[in-house]
PDB file of C-alpha atoms and ligand atoms in Angstrom:
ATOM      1  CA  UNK A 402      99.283-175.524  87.336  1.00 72.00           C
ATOM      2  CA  UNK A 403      98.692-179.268  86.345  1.00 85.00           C
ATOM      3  CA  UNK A 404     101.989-181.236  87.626  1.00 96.00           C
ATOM      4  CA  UNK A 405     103.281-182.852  84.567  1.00 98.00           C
ATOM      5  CA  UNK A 406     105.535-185.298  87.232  1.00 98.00           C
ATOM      6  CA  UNK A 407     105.345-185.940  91.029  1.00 98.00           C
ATOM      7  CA  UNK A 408     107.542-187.272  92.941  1.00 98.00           C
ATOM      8  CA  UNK A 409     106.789-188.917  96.620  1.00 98.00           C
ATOM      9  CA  UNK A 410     109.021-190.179  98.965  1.00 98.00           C
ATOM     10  CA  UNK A 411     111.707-191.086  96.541  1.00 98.00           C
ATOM     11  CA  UNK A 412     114.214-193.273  98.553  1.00 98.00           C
ATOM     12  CA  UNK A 413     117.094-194.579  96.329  1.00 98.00           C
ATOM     13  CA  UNK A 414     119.378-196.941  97.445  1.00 98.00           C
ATOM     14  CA  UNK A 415     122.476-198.680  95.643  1.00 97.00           C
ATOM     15  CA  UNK A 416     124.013-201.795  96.528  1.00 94.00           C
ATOM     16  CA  UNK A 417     127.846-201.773  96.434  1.00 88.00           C
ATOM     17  CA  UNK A 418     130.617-203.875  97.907  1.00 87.00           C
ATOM     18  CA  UNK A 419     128.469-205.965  99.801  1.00 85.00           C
ATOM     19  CA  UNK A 420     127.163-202.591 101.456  1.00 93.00           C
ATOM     20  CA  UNK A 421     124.471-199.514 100.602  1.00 94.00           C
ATOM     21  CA  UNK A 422     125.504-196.218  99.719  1.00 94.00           C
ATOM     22  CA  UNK A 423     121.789-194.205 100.253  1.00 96.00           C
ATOM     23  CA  UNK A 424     121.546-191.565  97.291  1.00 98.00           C
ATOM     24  CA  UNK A 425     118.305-190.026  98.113  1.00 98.00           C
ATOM     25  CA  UNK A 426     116.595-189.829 101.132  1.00 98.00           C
ATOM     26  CA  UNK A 427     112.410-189.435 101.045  1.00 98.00           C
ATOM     27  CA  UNK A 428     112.250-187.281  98.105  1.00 98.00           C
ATOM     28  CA  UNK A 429     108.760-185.541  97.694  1.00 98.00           C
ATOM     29  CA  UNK A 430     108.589-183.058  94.908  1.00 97.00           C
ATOM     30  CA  UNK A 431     106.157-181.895  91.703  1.00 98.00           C
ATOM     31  CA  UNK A 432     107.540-180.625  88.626  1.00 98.00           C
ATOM     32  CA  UNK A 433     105.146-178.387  86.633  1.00 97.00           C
ATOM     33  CA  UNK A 434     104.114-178.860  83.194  1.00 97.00           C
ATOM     34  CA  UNK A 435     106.379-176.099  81.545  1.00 97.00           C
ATOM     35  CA  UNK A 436     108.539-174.974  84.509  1.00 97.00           C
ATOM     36  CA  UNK A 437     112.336-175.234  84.236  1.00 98.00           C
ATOM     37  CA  UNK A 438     113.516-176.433  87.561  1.00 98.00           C
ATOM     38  CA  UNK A 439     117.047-176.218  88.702  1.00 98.00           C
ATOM     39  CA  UNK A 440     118.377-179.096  90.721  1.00 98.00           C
ATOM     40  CA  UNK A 441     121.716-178.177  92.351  1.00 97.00           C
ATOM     41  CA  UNK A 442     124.332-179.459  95.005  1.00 95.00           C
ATOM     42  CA  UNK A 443     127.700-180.749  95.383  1.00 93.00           C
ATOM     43  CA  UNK A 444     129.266-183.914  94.533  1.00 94.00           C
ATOM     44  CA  UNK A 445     127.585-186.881  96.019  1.00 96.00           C
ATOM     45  CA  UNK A 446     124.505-185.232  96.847  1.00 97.00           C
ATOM     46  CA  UNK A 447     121.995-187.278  94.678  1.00 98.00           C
ATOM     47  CA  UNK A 448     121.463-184.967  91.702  1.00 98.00           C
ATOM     48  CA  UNK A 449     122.335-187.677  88.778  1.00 97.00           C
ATOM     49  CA  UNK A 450     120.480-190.256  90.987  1.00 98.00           C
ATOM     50  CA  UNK A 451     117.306-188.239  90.971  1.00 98.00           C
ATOM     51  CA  UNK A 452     117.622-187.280  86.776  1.00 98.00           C
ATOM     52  CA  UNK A 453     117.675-191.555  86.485  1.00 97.00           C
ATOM     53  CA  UNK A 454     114.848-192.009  88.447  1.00 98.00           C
ATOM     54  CA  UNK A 455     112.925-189.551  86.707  1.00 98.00           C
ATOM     55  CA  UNK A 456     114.099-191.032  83.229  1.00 96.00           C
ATOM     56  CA  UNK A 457     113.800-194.484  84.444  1.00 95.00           C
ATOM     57  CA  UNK A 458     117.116-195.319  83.681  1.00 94.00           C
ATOM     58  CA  UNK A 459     118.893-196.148  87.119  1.00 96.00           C
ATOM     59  CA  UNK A 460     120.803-199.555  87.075  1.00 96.00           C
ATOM     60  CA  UNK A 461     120.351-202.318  88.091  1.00 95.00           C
ATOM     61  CA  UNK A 462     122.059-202.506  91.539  1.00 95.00           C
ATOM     62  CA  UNK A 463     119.599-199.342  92.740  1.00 97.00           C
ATOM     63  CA  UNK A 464     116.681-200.494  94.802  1.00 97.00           C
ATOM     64  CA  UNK A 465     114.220-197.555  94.499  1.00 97.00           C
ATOM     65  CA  UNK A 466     111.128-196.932  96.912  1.00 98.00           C
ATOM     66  CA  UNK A 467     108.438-194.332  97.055  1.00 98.00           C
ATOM     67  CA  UNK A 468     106.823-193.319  93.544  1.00 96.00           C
ATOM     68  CA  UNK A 469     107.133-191.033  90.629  1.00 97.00           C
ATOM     69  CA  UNK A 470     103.593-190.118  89.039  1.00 97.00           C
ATOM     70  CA  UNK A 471     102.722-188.625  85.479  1.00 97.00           C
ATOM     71  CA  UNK A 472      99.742-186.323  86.077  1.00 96.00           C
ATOM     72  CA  UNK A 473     100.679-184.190  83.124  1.00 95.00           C
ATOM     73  CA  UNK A 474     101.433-186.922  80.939  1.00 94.00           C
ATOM     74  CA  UNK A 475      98.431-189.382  81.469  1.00 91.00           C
ATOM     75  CA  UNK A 476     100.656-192.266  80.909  1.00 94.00           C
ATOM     76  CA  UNK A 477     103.965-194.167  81.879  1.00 93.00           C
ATOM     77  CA  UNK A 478     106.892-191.872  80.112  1.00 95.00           C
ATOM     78  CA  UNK A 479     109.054-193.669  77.287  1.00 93.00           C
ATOM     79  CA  UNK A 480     112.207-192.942  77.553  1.00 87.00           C
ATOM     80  CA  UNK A 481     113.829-190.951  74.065  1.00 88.00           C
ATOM     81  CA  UNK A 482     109.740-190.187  73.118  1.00 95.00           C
ATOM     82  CA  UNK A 483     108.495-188.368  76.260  1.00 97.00           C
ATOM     83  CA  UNK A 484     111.911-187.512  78.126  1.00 98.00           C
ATOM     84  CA  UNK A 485     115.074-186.185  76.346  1.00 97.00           C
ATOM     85  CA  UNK A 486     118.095-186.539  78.076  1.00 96.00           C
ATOM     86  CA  UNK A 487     121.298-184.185  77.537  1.00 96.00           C
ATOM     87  CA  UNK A 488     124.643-185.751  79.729  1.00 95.00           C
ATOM     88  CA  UNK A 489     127.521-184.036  80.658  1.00 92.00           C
ATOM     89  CA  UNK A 490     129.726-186.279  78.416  1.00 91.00           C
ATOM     90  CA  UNK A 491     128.178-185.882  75.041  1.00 90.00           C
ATOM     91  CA  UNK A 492     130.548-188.659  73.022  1.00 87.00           C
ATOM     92  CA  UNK A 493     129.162-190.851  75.985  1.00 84.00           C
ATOM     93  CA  UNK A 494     125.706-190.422  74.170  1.00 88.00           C
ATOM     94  CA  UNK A 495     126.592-190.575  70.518  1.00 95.00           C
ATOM     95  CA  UNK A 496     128.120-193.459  68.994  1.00 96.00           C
ATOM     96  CA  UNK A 497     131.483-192.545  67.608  1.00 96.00           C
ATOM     97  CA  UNK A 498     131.106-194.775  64.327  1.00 96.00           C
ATOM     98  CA  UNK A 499     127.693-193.136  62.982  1.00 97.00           C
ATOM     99  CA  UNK A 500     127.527-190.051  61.030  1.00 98.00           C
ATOM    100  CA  UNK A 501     125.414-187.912  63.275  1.00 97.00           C
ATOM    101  CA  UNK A 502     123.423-187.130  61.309  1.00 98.00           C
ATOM    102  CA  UNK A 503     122.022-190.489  61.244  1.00 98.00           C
ATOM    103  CA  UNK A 504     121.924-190.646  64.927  1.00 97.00           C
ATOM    104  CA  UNK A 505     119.666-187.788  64.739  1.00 98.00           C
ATOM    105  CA  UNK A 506     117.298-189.244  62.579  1.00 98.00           C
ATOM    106  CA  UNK A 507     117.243-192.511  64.357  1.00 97.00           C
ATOM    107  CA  UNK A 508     115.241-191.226  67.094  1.00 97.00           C
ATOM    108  CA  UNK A 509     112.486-189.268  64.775  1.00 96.00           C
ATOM    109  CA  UNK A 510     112.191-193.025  63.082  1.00 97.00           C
ATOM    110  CA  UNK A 511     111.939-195.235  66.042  1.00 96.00           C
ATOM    111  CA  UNK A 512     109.638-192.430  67.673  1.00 97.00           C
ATOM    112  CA  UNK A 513     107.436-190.707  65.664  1.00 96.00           C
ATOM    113  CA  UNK A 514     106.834-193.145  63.258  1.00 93.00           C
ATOM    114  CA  UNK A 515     108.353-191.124  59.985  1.00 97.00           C
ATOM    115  CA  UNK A 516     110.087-192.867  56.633  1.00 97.00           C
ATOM    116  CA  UNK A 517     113.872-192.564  56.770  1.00 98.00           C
ATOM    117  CA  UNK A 518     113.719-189.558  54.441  1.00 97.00           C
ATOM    118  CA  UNK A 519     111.865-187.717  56.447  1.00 98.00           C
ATOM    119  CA  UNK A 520     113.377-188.361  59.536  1.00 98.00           C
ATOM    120  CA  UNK A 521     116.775-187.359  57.601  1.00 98.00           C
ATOM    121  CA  UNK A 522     114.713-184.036  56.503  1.00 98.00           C
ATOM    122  CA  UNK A 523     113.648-183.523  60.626  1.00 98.00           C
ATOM    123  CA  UNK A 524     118.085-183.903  61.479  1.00 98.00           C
ATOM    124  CA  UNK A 525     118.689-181.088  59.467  1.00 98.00           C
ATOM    125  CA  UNK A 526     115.710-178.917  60.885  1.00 98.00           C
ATOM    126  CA  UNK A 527     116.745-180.072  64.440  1.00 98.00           C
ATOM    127  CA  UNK A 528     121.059-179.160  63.207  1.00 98.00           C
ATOM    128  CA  UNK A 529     119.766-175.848  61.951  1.00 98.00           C
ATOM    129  CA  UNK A 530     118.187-175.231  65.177  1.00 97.00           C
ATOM    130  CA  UNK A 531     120.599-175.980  67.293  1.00 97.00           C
ATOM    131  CA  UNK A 532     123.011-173.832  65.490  1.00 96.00           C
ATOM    132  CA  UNK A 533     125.460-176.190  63.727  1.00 95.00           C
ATOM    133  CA  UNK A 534     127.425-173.608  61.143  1.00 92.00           C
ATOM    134  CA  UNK A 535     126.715-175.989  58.507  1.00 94.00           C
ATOM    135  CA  UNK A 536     124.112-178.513  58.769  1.00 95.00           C
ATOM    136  CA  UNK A 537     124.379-180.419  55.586  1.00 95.00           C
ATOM    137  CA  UNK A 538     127.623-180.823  56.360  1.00 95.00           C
ATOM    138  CA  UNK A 539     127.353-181.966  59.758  1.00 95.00           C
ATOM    139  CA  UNK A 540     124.950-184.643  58.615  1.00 97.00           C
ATOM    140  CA  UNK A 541     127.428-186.211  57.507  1.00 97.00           C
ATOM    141  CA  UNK A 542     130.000-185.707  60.022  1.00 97.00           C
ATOM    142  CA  UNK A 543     130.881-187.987  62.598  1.00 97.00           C
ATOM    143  CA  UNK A 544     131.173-186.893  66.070  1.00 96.00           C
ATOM    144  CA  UNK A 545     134.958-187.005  66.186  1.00 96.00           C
ATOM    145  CA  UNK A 546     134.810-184.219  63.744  1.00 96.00           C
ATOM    146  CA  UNK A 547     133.250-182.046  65.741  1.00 95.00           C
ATOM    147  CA  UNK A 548     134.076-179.610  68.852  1.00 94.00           C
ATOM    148  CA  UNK A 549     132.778-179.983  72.050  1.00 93.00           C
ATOM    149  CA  UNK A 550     130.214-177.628  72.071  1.00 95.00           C
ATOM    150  CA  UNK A 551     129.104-179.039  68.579  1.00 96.00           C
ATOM    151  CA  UNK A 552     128.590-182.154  70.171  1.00 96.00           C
ATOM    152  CA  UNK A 553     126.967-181.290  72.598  1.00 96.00           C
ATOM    153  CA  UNK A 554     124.959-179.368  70.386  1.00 97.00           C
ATOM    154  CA  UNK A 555     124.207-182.646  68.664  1.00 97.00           C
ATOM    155  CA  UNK A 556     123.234-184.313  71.814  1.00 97.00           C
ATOM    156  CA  UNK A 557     120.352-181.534  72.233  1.00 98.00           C
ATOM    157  CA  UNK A 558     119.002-182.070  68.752  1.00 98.00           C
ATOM    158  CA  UNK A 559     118.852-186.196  69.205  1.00 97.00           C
ATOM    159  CA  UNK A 560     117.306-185.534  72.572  1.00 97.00           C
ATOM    160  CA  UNK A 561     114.549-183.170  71.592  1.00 98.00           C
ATOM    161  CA  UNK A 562     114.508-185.166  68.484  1.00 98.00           C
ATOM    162  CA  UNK A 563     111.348-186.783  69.528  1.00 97.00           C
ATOM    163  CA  UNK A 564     109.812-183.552  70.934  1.00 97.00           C
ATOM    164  CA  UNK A 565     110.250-184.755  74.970  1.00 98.00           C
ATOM    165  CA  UNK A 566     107.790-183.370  77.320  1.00 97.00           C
ATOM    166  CA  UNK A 567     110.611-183.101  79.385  1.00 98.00           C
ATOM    167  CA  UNK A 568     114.287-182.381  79.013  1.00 98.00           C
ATOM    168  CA  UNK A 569     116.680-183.181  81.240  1.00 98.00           C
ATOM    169  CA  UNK A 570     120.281-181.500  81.091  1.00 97.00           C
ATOM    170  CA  UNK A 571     122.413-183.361  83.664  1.00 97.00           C
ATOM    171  CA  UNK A 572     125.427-181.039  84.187  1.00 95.00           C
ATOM    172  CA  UNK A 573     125.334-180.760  80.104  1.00 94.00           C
ATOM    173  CA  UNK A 574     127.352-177.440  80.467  1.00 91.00           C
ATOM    174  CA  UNK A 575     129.821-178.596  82.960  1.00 89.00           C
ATOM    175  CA  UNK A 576     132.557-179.963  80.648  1.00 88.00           C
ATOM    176  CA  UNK A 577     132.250-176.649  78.536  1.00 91.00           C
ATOM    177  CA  UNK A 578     134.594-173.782  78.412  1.00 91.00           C
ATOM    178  CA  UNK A 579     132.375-170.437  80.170  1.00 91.00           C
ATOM    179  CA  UNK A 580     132.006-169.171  76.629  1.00 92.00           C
ATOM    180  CA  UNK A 581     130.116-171.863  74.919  1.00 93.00           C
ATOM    181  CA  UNK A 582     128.701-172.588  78.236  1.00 93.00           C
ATOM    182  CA  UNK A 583     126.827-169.776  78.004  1.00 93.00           C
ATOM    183  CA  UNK A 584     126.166-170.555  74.095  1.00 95.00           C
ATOM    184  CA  UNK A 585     124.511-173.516  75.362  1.00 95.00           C
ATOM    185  CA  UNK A 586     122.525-172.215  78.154  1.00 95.00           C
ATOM    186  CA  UNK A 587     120.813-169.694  75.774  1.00 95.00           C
ATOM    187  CA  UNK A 588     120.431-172.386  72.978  1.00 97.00           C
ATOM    188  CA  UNK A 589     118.301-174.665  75.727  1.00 97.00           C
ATOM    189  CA  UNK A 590     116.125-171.623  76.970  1.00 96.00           C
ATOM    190  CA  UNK A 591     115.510-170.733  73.832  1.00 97.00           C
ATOM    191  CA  UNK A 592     114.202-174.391  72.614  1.00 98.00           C
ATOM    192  CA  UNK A 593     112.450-175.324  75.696  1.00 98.00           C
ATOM    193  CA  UNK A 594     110.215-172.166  75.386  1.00 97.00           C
ATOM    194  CA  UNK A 595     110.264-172.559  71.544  1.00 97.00           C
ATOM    195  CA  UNK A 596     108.750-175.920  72.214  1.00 97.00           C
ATOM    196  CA  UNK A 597     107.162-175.423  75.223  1.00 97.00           C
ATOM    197  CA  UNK A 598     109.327-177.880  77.172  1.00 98.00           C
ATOM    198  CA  UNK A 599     109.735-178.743  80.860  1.00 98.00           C
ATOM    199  CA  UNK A 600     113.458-178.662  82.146  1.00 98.00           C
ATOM    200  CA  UNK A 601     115.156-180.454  84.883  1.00 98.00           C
ATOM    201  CA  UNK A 602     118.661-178.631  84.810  1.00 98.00           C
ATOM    202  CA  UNK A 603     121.042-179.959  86.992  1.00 97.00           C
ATOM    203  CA  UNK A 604     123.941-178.272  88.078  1.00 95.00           C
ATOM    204  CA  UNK A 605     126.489-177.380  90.865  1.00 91.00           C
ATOM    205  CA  UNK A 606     126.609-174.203  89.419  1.00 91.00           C
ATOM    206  CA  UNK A 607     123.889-172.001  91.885  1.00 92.00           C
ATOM    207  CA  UNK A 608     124.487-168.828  89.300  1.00 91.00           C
ATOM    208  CA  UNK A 609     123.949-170.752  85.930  1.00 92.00           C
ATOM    209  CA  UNK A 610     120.678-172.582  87.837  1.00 94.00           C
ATOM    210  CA  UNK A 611     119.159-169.067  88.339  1.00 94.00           C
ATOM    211  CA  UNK A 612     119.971-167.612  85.513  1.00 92.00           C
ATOM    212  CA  UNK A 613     117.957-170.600  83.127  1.00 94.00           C
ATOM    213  CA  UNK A 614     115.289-171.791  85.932  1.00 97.00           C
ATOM    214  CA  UNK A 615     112.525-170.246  87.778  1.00 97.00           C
ATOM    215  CA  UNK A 616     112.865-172.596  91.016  1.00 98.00           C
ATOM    216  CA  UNK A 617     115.832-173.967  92.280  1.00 98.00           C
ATOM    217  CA  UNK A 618     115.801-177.407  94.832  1.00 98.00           C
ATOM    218  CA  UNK A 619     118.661-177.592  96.618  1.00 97.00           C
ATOM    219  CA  UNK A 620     120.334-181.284  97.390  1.00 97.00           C
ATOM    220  CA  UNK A 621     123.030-182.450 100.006  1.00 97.00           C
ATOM    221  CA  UNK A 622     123.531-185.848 101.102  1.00 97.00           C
ATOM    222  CA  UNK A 623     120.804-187.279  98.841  1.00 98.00           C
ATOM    223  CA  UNK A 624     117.923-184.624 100.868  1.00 98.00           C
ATOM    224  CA  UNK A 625     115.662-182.007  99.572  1.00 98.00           C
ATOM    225  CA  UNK A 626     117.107-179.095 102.213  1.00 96.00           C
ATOM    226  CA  UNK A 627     115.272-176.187 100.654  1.00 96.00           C
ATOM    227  CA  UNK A 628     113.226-175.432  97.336  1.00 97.00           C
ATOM    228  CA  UNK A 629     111.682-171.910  95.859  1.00 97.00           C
ATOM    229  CA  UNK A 630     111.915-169.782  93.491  1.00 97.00           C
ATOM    230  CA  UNK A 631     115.120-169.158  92.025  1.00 96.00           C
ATOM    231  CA  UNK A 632     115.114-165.056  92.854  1.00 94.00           C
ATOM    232  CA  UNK A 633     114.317-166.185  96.434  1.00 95.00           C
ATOM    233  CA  UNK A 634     117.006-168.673  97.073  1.00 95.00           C
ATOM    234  CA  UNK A 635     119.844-166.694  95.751  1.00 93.00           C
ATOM    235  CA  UNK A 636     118.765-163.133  97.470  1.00 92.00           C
ATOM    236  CA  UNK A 637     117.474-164.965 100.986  1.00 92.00           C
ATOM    237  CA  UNK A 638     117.947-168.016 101.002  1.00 92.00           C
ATOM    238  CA  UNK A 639     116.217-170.116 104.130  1.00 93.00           C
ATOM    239  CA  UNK A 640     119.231-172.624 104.424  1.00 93.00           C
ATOM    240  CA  UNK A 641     122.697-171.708 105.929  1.00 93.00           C
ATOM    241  CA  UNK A 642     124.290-174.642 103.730  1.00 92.00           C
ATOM    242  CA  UNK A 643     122.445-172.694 100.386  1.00 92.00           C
ATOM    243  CA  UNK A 644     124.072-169.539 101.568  1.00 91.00           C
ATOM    244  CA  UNK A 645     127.588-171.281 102.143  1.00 90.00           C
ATOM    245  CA  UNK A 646     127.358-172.264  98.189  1.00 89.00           C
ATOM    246  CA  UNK A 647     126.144-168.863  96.993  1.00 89.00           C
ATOM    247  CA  UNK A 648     129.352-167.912  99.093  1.00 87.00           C
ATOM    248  CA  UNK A 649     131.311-169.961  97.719  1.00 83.00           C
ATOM    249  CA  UNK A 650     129.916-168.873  94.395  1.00 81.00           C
ATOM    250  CA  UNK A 651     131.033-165.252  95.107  1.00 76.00           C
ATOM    251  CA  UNK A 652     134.274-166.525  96.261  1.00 71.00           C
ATOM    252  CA  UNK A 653     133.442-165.054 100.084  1.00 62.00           C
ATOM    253  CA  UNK A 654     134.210-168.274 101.140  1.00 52.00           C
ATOM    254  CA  UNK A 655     136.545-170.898  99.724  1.00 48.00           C
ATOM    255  CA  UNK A 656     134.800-173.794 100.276  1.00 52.00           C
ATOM    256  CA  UNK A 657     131.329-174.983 100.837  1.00 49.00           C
ATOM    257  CA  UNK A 658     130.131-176.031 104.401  1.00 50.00           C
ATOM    258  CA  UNK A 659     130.481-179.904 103.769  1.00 51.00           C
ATOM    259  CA  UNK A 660     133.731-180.050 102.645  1.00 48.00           C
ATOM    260  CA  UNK A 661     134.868-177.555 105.949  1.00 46.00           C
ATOM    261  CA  UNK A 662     135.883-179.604 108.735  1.00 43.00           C
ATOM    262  CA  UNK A 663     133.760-181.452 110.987  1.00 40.00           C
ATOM    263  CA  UNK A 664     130.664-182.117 108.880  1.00 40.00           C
ATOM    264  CA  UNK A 665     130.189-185.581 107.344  1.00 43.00           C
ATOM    265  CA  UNK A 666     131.381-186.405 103.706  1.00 38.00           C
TER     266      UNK A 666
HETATM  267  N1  ATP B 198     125.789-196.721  90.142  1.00 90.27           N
HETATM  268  C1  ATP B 198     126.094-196.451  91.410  1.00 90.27           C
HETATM  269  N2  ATP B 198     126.456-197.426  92.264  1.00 90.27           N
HETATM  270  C2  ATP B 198     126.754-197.159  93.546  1.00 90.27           C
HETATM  271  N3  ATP B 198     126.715-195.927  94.091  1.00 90.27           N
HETATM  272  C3  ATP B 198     126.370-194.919  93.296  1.00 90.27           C
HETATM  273  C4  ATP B 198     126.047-195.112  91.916  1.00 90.27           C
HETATM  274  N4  ATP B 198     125.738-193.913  91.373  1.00 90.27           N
HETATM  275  C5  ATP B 198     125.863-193.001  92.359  1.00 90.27           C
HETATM  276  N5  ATP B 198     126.247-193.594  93.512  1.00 90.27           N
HETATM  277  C6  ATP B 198     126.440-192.932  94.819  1.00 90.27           C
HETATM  278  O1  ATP B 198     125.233-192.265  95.147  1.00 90.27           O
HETATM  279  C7  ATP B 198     125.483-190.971  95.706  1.00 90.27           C
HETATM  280  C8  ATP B 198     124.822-189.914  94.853  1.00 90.27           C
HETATM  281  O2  ATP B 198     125.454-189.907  93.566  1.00 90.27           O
HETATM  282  P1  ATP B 198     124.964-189.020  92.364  1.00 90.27           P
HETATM  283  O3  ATP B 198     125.757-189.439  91.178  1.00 90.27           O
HETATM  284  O4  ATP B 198     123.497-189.071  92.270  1.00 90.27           O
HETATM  285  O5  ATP B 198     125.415-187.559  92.842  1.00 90.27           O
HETATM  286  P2  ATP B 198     125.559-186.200  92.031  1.00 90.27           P
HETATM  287  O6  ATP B 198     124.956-185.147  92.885  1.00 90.27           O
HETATM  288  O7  ATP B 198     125.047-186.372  90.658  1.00 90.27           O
HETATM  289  O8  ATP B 198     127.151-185.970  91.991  1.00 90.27           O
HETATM  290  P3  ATP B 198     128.054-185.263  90.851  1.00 90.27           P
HETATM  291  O9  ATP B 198     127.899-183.785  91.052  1.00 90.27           O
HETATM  292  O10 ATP B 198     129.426-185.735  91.170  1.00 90.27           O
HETATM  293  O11 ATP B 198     127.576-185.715  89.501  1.00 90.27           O
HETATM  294  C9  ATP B 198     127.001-190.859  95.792  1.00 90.27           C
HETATM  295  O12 ATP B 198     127.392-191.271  97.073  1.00 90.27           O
HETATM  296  C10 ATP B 198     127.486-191.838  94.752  1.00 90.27           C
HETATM  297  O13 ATP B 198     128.766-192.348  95.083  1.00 90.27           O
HETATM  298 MG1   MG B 199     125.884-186.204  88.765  1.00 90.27          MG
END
């Protein structure tokens, strides 16, 4: 299968308080056209680092070496047009004083080029797909008006807005109570192969990666320490530290290996 991105030796570095803090560490990995790929760890281990580079939207202060390619794509991604990108915080995304509907139909305007009434008519398609209970209503509404889930809900529809190549869902379930969680997970595998989508999910969750991807990379310390597919790594996984999560996951141990004593933080 064509790679739609490839990544190769990905070495991310931030400056910070007049030292480095190394986030990834010779990162070489392709991402399939159409494949939903789980990208999971702890804390600290590079995930969010990885989801910027991909989206091109690391700051300023990271230095970043090695390359990311666009085989799939055939050119150099845009950002909002060719990537969506779902964050854990949704009201980080969406601007509290805008009806979101608005916000919606902001991206279908800049991106694809359509009138305002049109991109007003896409919103309400994109609302109506992502479940909102009413979406004339939530046109309208501003984001303070609306659960959690809702928003976040929101945040999916302005992402895919532009109809991405890829999504990316950085820990977009995370802040979520297990029941919409779950709501959420569904709604995303159900868009991305509605749309035929690529995902990048990223999660510390090892259950919720392999129950929405079909390969799972796992991170720690800002290294690739194993990837396969997602059956394999949670019934034998290669790695002792993969094991300690799915452990840890099951509650057979109460804390991953890292955070035991004597391993580095
Ligand atoms: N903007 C930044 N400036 C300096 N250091 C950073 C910055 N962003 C991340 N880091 C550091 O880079 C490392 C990797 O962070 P990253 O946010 O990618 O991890 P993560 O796996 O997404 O963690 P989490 O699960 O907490 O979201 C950490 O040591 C973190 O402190
Ligand atoms: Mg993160």
């Amino acid at each position: 299968m064509t790679a739609l991105l490839s990544i190769r030796d990905l070495t991310v570095t931030y400056r910070r308080d007049g030292g480095e803090v190394a986030a990834l560490k010779d990162i070489s990995l392709d991402i399939a056209a159409g494949e939903r790929l789980a990208v999971i760890g702890e804390s600290g281990s590079g995930k969010s680092t990885l989801a910027l580079a991909v989206a091109g939207l690391l700051p300023a202060s990271a230095r970043v070496d090695g390359k990311i390619d666009w085989p799939g794509l055939g050119h150099t991604p845009l950002g909002g047009r060719d990537i969506g990108f779902v964050f854990q915080d949704p009201s980080a995304s969406l601007d509290p004083v805008m009806p979101v509907g608005k916000q919606i139909a902001e991206v279908a305007y800049t991106h694809l080029g359509l009138g305002w009434p049109q991109a007003y008519a896409k919103a309400r398609t994109l609302l109506e797909r992502v479940r909102l209970p009413d979406p004339d209503a939530a046109l309208h509404a501003f984001p303070h008006q609306l659960s959690g889930g809702q928003k976040q809900r929101v945040a999916i529809a302005a992402a895919i807005a532009a109809g991405p190549k890829l999504l990316i869902a950085d820990e977009a379930t995370s802040a979520l109570d297990t029941i919409v969680q779950a709501e959420i997970v569904a709604l995303v595998r159900q868009l991305v192969a509605a749309d035929g989508m690529t995902l990048l999910f990223i999660s510390h969750d090892i259950a919720l990666a392999a129950e929405l991807a079909e390969r799972i990379a796992v991170f720690r310390y800002g290294g690739l320490i194993e990837i396969g597919a997602a059956r394999q790594i949670v019934s034998a996984p290669r790695h002792a530290y993969t094991s300690s999560l799915l452990d840890a996951h099951l509650g057979l141990d109460a804390e991953p290996l890292s955070l035991q004593a004597g391993t580095p933080t």
